[in-house]
Coordinates of C-alpha atoms in Angstrom, one line a residue:
M12 CA -27.7 -17.7 -3.9
A13 CA -26.3 -15.0 -1.5
Q14 CA -25.7 -16.0 2.1
P15 CA -28.6 -15.1 4.3
A16 CA -26.5 -12.3 6.0
M17 CA -25.1 -11.0 2.7
S18 CA -26.6 -9.3 -0.4
V19 CA -24.1 -10.7 -2.9
T20 CA -22.5 -14.0 -3.9
P21 CA -20.0 -15.4 -3.8
Y22 CA -19.0 -13.8 -0.5
W23 CA -16.2 -14.7 1.8
E24 CA -15.0 -13.3 5.2
L25 CA -11.4 -13.2 6.3
T26 CA -10.8 -12.7 10.0
F27 CA -7.4 -11.3 11.2
D28 CA -6.1 -11.0 14.7
A29 CA -4.2 -8.0 16.1
D30 CA -0.9 -9.4 14.9
G31 CA -2.1 -9.9 11.3
D32 CA -2.6 -13.6 11.5
V33 CA -5.6 -14.8 9.4
D34 CA -8.1 -17.5 10.3
G35 CA -6.6 -20.5 8.5
R36 CA -9.9 -22.1 7.6
E37 CA -11.3 -19.0 6.1
R38 CA -8.1 -18.4 4.1
D39 CA -8.0 -22.0 2.8
R40 CA -11.6 -21.9 1.8
L41 CA -11.2 -18.6 -0.2
L42 CA -8.1 -19.8 -1.9
A43 CA -9.7 -23.2 -2.8
E44 CA -13.0 -21.7 -4.1
V45 CA -11.4 -18.8 -6.0
T46 CA -8.9 -21.1 -7.6
K47 CA -11.8 -23.2 -9.1
G48 CA -12.5 -20.3 -11.4
G49 CA -15.7 -18.3 -12.1
V50 CA -14.4 -15.1 -10.4
R51 CA -12.6 -12.5 -12.5
D52 CA -12.6 -9.6 -10.1
L53 CA -12.5 -9.9 -6.4
I54 CA -13.4 -6.8 -4.3
V55 CA -11.9 -6.9 -0.8
F56 CA -13.4 -4.4 1.7
A57 CA -11.8 -3.6 5.1
H58 CA -14.0 -1.8 7.6
G59 CA -12.7 1.0 9.9
W60 CA -14.3 1.9 13.2
N61 CA -16.4 -1.0 14.2
N62 CA -17.4 -3.0 17.2
D63 CA -18.2 -6.6 16.1
R64 CA -18.6 -8.9 13.1
S65 CA -22.3 -8.2 12.8
G66 CA -21.6 -4.5 12.4
A67 CA -19.0 -5.0 9.7
T68 CA -21.2 -7.6 7.8
A69 CA -24.0 -5.1 7.9
L70 CA -21.7 -2.5 6.3
Y71 CA -20.6 -5.0 3.6
R72 CA -24.1 -6.1 2.9
R73 CA -25.4 -2.6 2.2
F74 CA -22.3 -1.3 0.4
F75 CA -22.1 -4.3 -2.0
A76 CA -25.9 -4.5 -2.6
P77 CA -26.1 -2.3 -5.7
I78 CA -23.0 -3.8 -7.4
P79 CA -24.6 -6.7 -9.2
D80 CA -27.0 -4.4 -11.0
L81 CA -24.2 -1.8 -11.8
A82 CA -22.0 -4.5 -13.4
A83 CA -24.4 -7.2 -14.4
Q84 CA -22.1 -8.9 -16.8
A85 CA -19.0 -8.9 -14.5
R86 CA -17.9 -12.0 -12.7
I87 CA -17.3 -10.6 -9.2
G88 CA -16.4 -12.2 -5.9
Y89 CA -16.6 -10.3 -2.6
V90 CA -14.5 -10.4 0.6
G91 CA -15.2 -8.8 3.9
V92 CA -12.2 -8.2 6.1
I93 CA -12.9 -8.6 9.8
W94 CA -10.1 -7.2 12.1
P95 CA -10.1 -6.1 15.8
S96 CA -11.1 -2.4 15.8
M97 CA -13.7 -0.5 17.8
R98 CA -16.1 2.4 17.5
F99 CA -17.4 4.4 20.6
C100 CA -21.1 3.6 20.8
D101 CA -22.1 7.3 21.0
E102 CA -21.1 7.9 17.4
P103 CA -24.0 7.6 15.2
I104 CA -23.8 5.9 11.8
P105 CA -26.0 7.7 9.1
D106 CA -28.8 5.4 7.8
F107 CA -28.0 2.6 10.2
P108 CA -30.3 1.9 13.2
K109 CA -29.3 4.1 16.1
S110 CA -28.2 2.4 19.3
V111 CA -29.9 3.4 22.5
V112 CA -26.5 4.9 23.5
A113 CA -26.3 7.1 20.5
M114 CA -29.9 8.4 21.0
E115 CA -29.2 9.2 24.6
A116 CA -25.9 11.0 23.6
E117 CA -27.8 13.2 21.2
E118 CA -30.3 14.2 23.9
S119 CA -27.7 14.9 26.7
P120 CA -24.0 14.5 25.6
A121 CA -22.0 13.2 28.6
P122 CA -18.4 11.8 28.9
A123 CA -19.4 8.8 30.9
L124 CA -18.6 5.4 29.4
D125 CA -21.8 3.4 28.5
K126 CA -21.9 -0.4 29.0
D127 CA -21.5 -1.1 25.3
T128 CA -18.4 1.0 25.0
R129 CA -17.0 -0.7 28.0
H130 CA -17.7 -4.1 26.5
A131 CA -16.0 -2.9 23.3
L132 CA -13.0 -1.7 25.2
L133 CA -12.8 -5.1 27.0
E134 CA -12.9 -6.8 23.7
T135 CA -10.4 -4.6 22.1
F136 CA -7.9 -4.6 25.1
P137 CA -8.3 -7.9 26.8
G138 CA -6.9 -8.2 30.3
R139 CA -7.5 -4.5 31.0
A140 CA -10.9 -4.8 32.9
T141 CA -9.6 -3.1 36.1
V142 CA -8.1 -0.2 34.1
I143 CA -11.3 0.2 32.1
D144 CA -13.4 0.3 35.3
Q145 CA -11.1 3.0 36.8
I146 CA -11.3 5.1 33.7
A147 CA -15.1 4.9 33.6
R148 CA -15.4 5.8 37.3
M149 CA -13.2 8.9 36.8
L150 CA -15.2 10.0 33.7
D151 CA -18.3 9.7 35.8
Q152 CA -17.1 11.4 38.9
R153 CA -14.6 14.0 37.3
P154 CA -12.5 14.3 40.4
E155 CA -10.5 17.5 41.0
N156 CA -6.8 17.4 40.3
E157 CA -6.9 13.9 39.0
L158 CA -6.5 14.4 35.2
E159 CA -2.9 13.3 35.3
E160 CA -4.0 10.0 36.9
F161 CA -6.6 9.7 34.2
G162 CA -3.8 10.1 31.6
R163 CA -1.7 7.5 33.2
L164 CA -4.6 5.0 33.0
V165 CA -5.3 5.7 29.4
R166 CA -1.6 5.1 28.6
L167 CA -1.8 1.9 30.5
L168 CA -4.8 0.8 28.6
V169 CA -3.2 1.1 25.2
E170 CA 0.2 -0.1 26.5
L171 CA 2.0 3.1 25.7
V172 CA 3.7 3.5 29.0
P173 CA 7.2 5.0 29.5
G174 CA 9.6 2.3 28.6
G175 CA 6.9 0.1 27.3
P176 CA 6.4 -1.4 23.9
Q177 CA 7.1 1.0 21.0
P178 CA 4.3 1.4 18.5
L179 CA 4.6 -0.5 15.3
F180 CA 3.7 1.1 11.9
A181 CA 1.9 4.1 13.6
A182 CA 3.6 6.9 11.8
D183 CA 2.3 8.0 8.4
T184 CA 5.3 10.3 7.8
L185 CA 9.0 9.7 8.7
A186 CA 12.0 12.0 8.6
E187 CA 15.4 10.6 7.4
G188 CA 17.6 9.7 10.2
V189 CA 15.2 10.7 12.9
P190 CA 14.0 7.9 15.2
Q191 CA 10.3 7.7 15.9
S192 CA 9.7 9.2 19.3
E193 CA 7.0 8.3 21.8
P194 CA 3.8 10.3 20.8
V195 CA 3.2 13.6 22.7
L196 CA -0.4 12.4 22.9
F197 CA 0.8 10.1 25.6
T198 CA 3.6 12.0 27.2
A199 CA 2.4 15.5 27.6
D200 CA 0.5 17.2 30.4
T201 CA -2.9 15.5 30.4
A202 CA -4.8 18.7 31.5
T203 CA -3.4 20.6 28.6
L204 CA -4.4 17.8 26.1
C205 CA -7.9 17.6 27.6
D206 CA -8.2 21.4 27.3
E207 CA -7.4 21.3 23.6
F208 CA -9.8 18.4 22.9
A209 CA -12.6 20.1 24.9
Q210 CA -12.2 23.3 22.8
A211 CA -12.1 21.4 19.6
L212 CA -15.3 19.5 20.5
A213 CA -17.0 22.8 21.4
D214 CA -16.0 24.2 18.0
V215 CA -17.4 21.1 16.2
R216 CA -20.7 21.3 18.1
S217 CA -21.0 25.0 17.6
G218 CA -20.4 24.5 13.9
D219 CA -23.1 21.9 13.9
G220 CA -25.6 24.4 15.1
A221 CA -25.6 23.7 18.8
E222 CA -27.0 26.4 20.9
G223 CA -25.6 28.1 23.9
F224 CA -22.0 28.8 25.1
S225 CA -20.1 27.6 28.0
L226 CA -16.3 27.6 28.8
P227 CA -15.1 24.0 28.2
N228 CA -14.1 22.0 31.2
P229 CA -11.0 19.9 30.7
W230 CA -13.0 16.8 31.7
D231 CA -15.2 17.5 28.6
G232 CA -12.0 16.5 26.6
A233 CA -11.1 13.6 28.7
K234 CA -13.4 11.1 26.9
E235 CA -11.9 12.5 23.6
L236 CA -8.4 11.8 24.9
L237 CA -9.5 8.2 25.6
R238 CA -11.2 7.9 22.2
Q239 CA -8.1 9.2 20.3
A240 CA -5.6 7.1 22.3
T241 CA -7.8 4.1 21.5
Y242 CA -7.9 5.1 17.8
Y243 CA -4.1 5.6 17.8
A244 CA -3.8 1.9 18.9
M245 CA -6.3 0.9 16.2
K246 CA -4.3 3.0 13.6
R247 CA -1.2 1.1 14.5
R248 CA -3.0 -2.2 14.4
A249 CA -4.5 -1.4 10.9
G250 CA -0.9 -1.1 9.5
T251 CA 0.1 -4.3 11.2
V252 CA -2.9 -6.3 9.8
G253 CA -2.5 -4.8 6.3
E254 CA 1.2 -5.4 6.0
R255 CA 1.7 -8.6 7.8
G256 CA -1.8 -10.1 7.1
L257 CA -3.7 -8.9 4.0
G258 CA -0.7 -8.2 1.8
R259 CA 0.7 -11.6 2.4
L260 CA -2.8 -13.1 1.6
V261 CA -3.1 -11.3 -1.6
G262 CA 0.3 -12.7 -2.6
Q263 CA -0.9 -16.3 -1.9
L264 CA -4.0 -15.6 -3.9
A265 CA -1.9 -14.4 -6.8
A266 CA 0.1 -17.6 -6.7
S267 CA -3.0 -19.9 -6.7
A268 CA -5.2 -17.8 -9.0
P269 CA -3.0 -15.4 -11.0
A270 CA -5.8 -14.3 -13.4
V271 CA -8.0 -13.0 -10.6
R272 CA -8.0 -9.1 -10.5
V273 CA -8.0 -7.9 -6.9
H274 CA -9.6 -4.5 -5.9
L275 CA -8.9 -3.2 -2.3
V276 CA -11.4 -1.0 -0.7
G277 CA -11.0 0.4 2.8
H278 CA -13.1 2.8 5.0
S279 CA -11.4 5.0 7.7
F280 CA -8.6 3.0 9.3
G281 CA -9.5 0.2 6.9
G282 CA -8.1 2.5 4.2
R283 CA -4.8 2.5 6.1
L284 CA -5.1 -1.3 6.4
V285 CA -5.5 -1.9 2.6
S286 CA -2.8 0.7 1.8
F287 CA -0.3 -0.9 4.0
A288 CA -1.3 -4.3 2.4
L289 CA 0.7 -2.9 -0.6
R290 CA 3.9 -2.9 1.6
G291 CA 3.3 -6.6 2.4
L292 CA 2.8 -7.8 -1.2
P293 CA 5.6 -10.2 -2.3
E294 CA 7.8 -9.0 -5.1
G295 CA 6.4 -9.6 -8.6
V296 CA 2.7 -9.6 -7.5
H297 CA 0.8 -7.4 -10.0
T298 CA -2.8 -8.7 -9.3
V299 CA -4.0 -5.6 -7.3
K300 CA -5.8 -3.6 -10.0
S301 CA -7.2 -0.8 -7.9
V302 CA -7.3 0.6 -4.4
T303 CA -10.3 2.8 -3.3
L304 CA -10.1 4.7 0.0
L305 CA -13.3 5.9 1.5
Q306 CA -12.7 8.6 4.3
G307 CA -9.3 7.3 4.9
A308 CA -8.2 8.0 8.4
F309 CA -4.4 8.5 7.9
S310 CA -2.1 11.3 6.7
H311 CA -2.8 12.9 3.4
Y312 CA 1.0 12.9 3.0
A313 CA 1.3 9.1 3.4
F314 CA 2.2 8.5 -0.3
A315 CA 4.4 11.7 -0.6
A316 CA 8.1 11.2 -1.5
R317 CA 8.8 14.6 0.2
L318 CA 6.8 16.7 2.6
P319 CA 6.1 20.4 1.8
Y320 CA 7.2 21.5 5.2
D321 CA 10.3 19.2 5.6
A322 CA 12.5 18.1 2.6
R323 CA 14.1 15.4 4.7
A324 CA 10.7 13.7 5.4
G325 CA 8.4 11.6 3.3
G326 CA 5.3 9.5 3.7
V327 CA 5.6 6.0 5.2
L328 CA 3.9 4.6 2.0
Q329 CA 5.9 6.7 -0.5
G330 CA 5.9 4.9 -3.9
Q331 CA 3.6 2.1 -2.7
Q332 CA 1.0 3.4 -5.2
N333 CA 3.2 2.1 -7.9
R334 CA 2.6 -1.5 -6.6
I335 CA -1.0 -1.1 -8.0
D336 CA -1.6 -2.2 -11.6
G337 CA -4.2 0.6 -11.7
P338 CA -5.2 3.8 -9.8
L339 CA -5.2 4.6 -6.1
V340 CA -8.6 6.5 -5.7
C341 CA -9.1 8.6 -2.6
C342 CA -12.7 9.7 -1.8
Y343 CA -13.0 12.6 0.7
S344 CA -15.5 15.0 2.1
H345 CA -15.1 18.3 4.0
F346 CA -18.3 17.3 6.0
D347 CA -16.1 14.7 7.8
S348 CA -15.5 16.5 11.1
A349 CA -13.8 13.6 12.7
L350 CA -11.0 13.9 10.1
G351 CA -11.3 17.7 9.6
T352 CA -11.0 18.8 13.2
I353 CA -10.4 16.1 15.7
Y354 CA -8.0 13.9 13.6
P355 CA -5.4 16.6 12.7
L356 CA -5.3 17.7 16.5
A357 CA -4.8 14.2 17.6
S358 CA -2.3 13.7 14.9
R359 CA -0.3 16.7 16.0
M360 CA -0.3 15.3 19.5
A361 CA 0.9 12.0 18.2
D362 CA 3.7 13.6 16.2
D363 CA 6.7 15.7 17.2
G364 CA 4.8 18.1 19.3
E365 CA 6.0 21.3 17.6
G366 CA 3.4 24.0 17.1
F367 CA 2.0 24.6 13.6
G368 CA -0.9 26.7 14.3
V369 CA -4.6 25.9 14.2
G370 CA -7.4 25.7 11.8
E371 CA -6.1 25.5 8.2
L372 CA -2.5 25.4 9.2
L373 CA -3.1 22.5 11.6
G374 CA -5.0 20.6 8.9
A375 CA -2.3 21.4 6.3
K376 CA 0.4 19.5 8.2
W377 CA -1.6 16.8 10.0
G378 CA -4.6 16.5 7.7
A379 CA -6.2 13.2 6.7
M380 CA -6.8 11.5 3.4
G381 CA -10.6 11.5 3.9
H382 CA -10.9 15.2 4.5
D383 CA -8.9 16.7 1.5
G384 CA -7.4 13.8 -0.5
V385 CA -3.9 12.7 -1.4
Q386 CA -1.4 15.5 -1.1
A387 CA 2.1 16.2 -2.3
V388 CA 2.1 13.5 -4.9
P389 CA 2.9 14.9 -8.4
G390 CA 0.4 14.0 -11.1
T391 CA -2.5 13.4 -8.8
R392 CA -5.7 14.0 -10.7
A393 CA -8.8 15.7 -9.1
Y394 CA -12.5 15.1 -9.8
T395 CA -15.8 16.0 -8.4
L396 CA -18.0 12.9 -7.8
A397 CA -20.2 13.8 -10.7
D398 CA -17.3 14.2 -13.1
A399 CA -15.7 10.9 -11.9
L400 CA -18.9 8.9 -12.6
T401 CA -19.1 10.3 -16.1
S402 CA -15.5 10.2 -17.0
T403 CA -13.0 7.4 -17.6
L404 CA -10.7 7.4 -14.6
P405 CA -6.9 7.2 -15.0
T406 CA -5.4 3.8 -15.2
S407 CA -2.6 4.6 -12.8
G408 CA -1.4 7.1 -10.2
C409 CA -3.4 8.9 -7.5
V410 CA -6.9 10.2 -8.0
N411 CA -8.8 12.4 -5.7
I412 CA -12.6 12.5 -5.8
D413 CA -14.5 15.1 -3.8
A414 CA -17.5 12.9 -2.5
A415 CA -19.1 15.7 -0.4
A416 CA -22.1 15.5 -2.6
V417 CA -23.1 12.3 -0.9
V418 CA -20.8 12.0 2.1
R419 CA -22.5 14.8 4.1
N420 CA -24.6 13.4 6.9
G421 CA -23.8 12.8 10.6
G422 CA -23.6 14.6 13.9
P423 CA -20.7 15.5 16.2
P424 CA -18.1 14.4 17.0
S425 CA -17.5 12.3 13.8
G426 CA -19.7 14.2 11.3
A427 CA -20.1 12.4 8.0
H428 CA -17.1 10.1 8.5
S429 CA -19.3 6.9 8.3
D430 CA -21.7 8.2 5.7
I431 CA -20.3 5.9 3.0
V432 CA -23.1 3.6 2.0
H433 CA -24.1 5.2 -1.3
R434 CA -24.7 3.7 -4.7
E435 CA -22.4 6.4 -6.2
L436 CA -19.5 5.2 -4.1
A437 CA -20.0 1.6 -5.3
Q438 CA -19.9 3.0 -8.8
V439 CA -16.5 4.6 -8.0
V440 CA -15.1 1.2 -6.9
L441 CA -16.2 -0.3 -10.2
A442 CA -14.8 2.6 -12.2
A443 CA -11.5 2.5 -10.3
G444 CA -11.1 -1.1 -11.1
R445 CA -12.5 -1.0 -14.7
I446 CA -14.9 -3.7 -13.7
R447 CA -17.6 -4.2 -16.3

């Protein structure tokens, strides 16, 4: 029988901390029970933006629900990865109950931090209560000539201060012989950054049918600066948890249950997490039979050997798709405004700071997997969702699936980014892993 909080069985949860260390009791239980036999295919799902275990469990419960009917004869086990990430509470998730914060934000968008988001920040960045209070107060009061102080506080919150700890695994593309520099997102003039975010938000809202026109105030972009700085820290953390945590655990599972076929699934930064798990696989492990990325929030060039705009540079995960004994499937949607507009802007600010235009040019260099799929990897196959569900998917290499037919609902600023709970996407996971 399925657990009361879950729609499928057997189901296990694996909890990782920010350094990639897994809960030992959960790990040992999974290894012991899977080793007993009975499971042939193990689907491991990593959430993206999230605030707590209950939210992650709700996602897994709903996403997994149709799978037993879709693959009635398969012997499937399910794992939900829990890792410390956060979602701002004013971002509605399609088809999930709306929080009071999200409903209030729809009625009167405001940059002030609500109590739930403050709590989430405290959980994500422990020991920063005073800094969070100061940030919240400044967002409420919008003091004149204080944006630089606001930027200093944001940098302090995520520990990216001048001379402080350097980010680990934050880059998605790297140039040969060029050391990773401190992101412009944390070093440039704060007012300029807030201006750019304010304009981008205005563009997203106008594209969503919002009425009226007003010149964006830099403080309109201040909350977005905080959001993106926080997400930069989550992006860095996702790589750490994937490489140092999940990849190592999949290796342990392969040693104790070598016949179990593992299928990694990740949403948003969870897509980055499961992709970096490939880097953490011990040599000789071939039990990962598929990887499915749902609205992946990392560079569309992450797997490229060479970048179209710089022959010296390549993706930080170049060649890692070859660690999969099966395909790497990337589902994307142009309705994802978080990845189509805000992500490339924030990525440019977190990159080398060199101008590369706006609009299509901006998206071309700093675009995300979840907006237009894997790029610059020769041999990548492309499908519509309808074609993918009626065809036999490739058994290796990269596969792009335009999922906009179902991934299409959600308001600003994130658009359809979290609109992933669909029977069709569960079918894609099964097709990618050849689970029958």
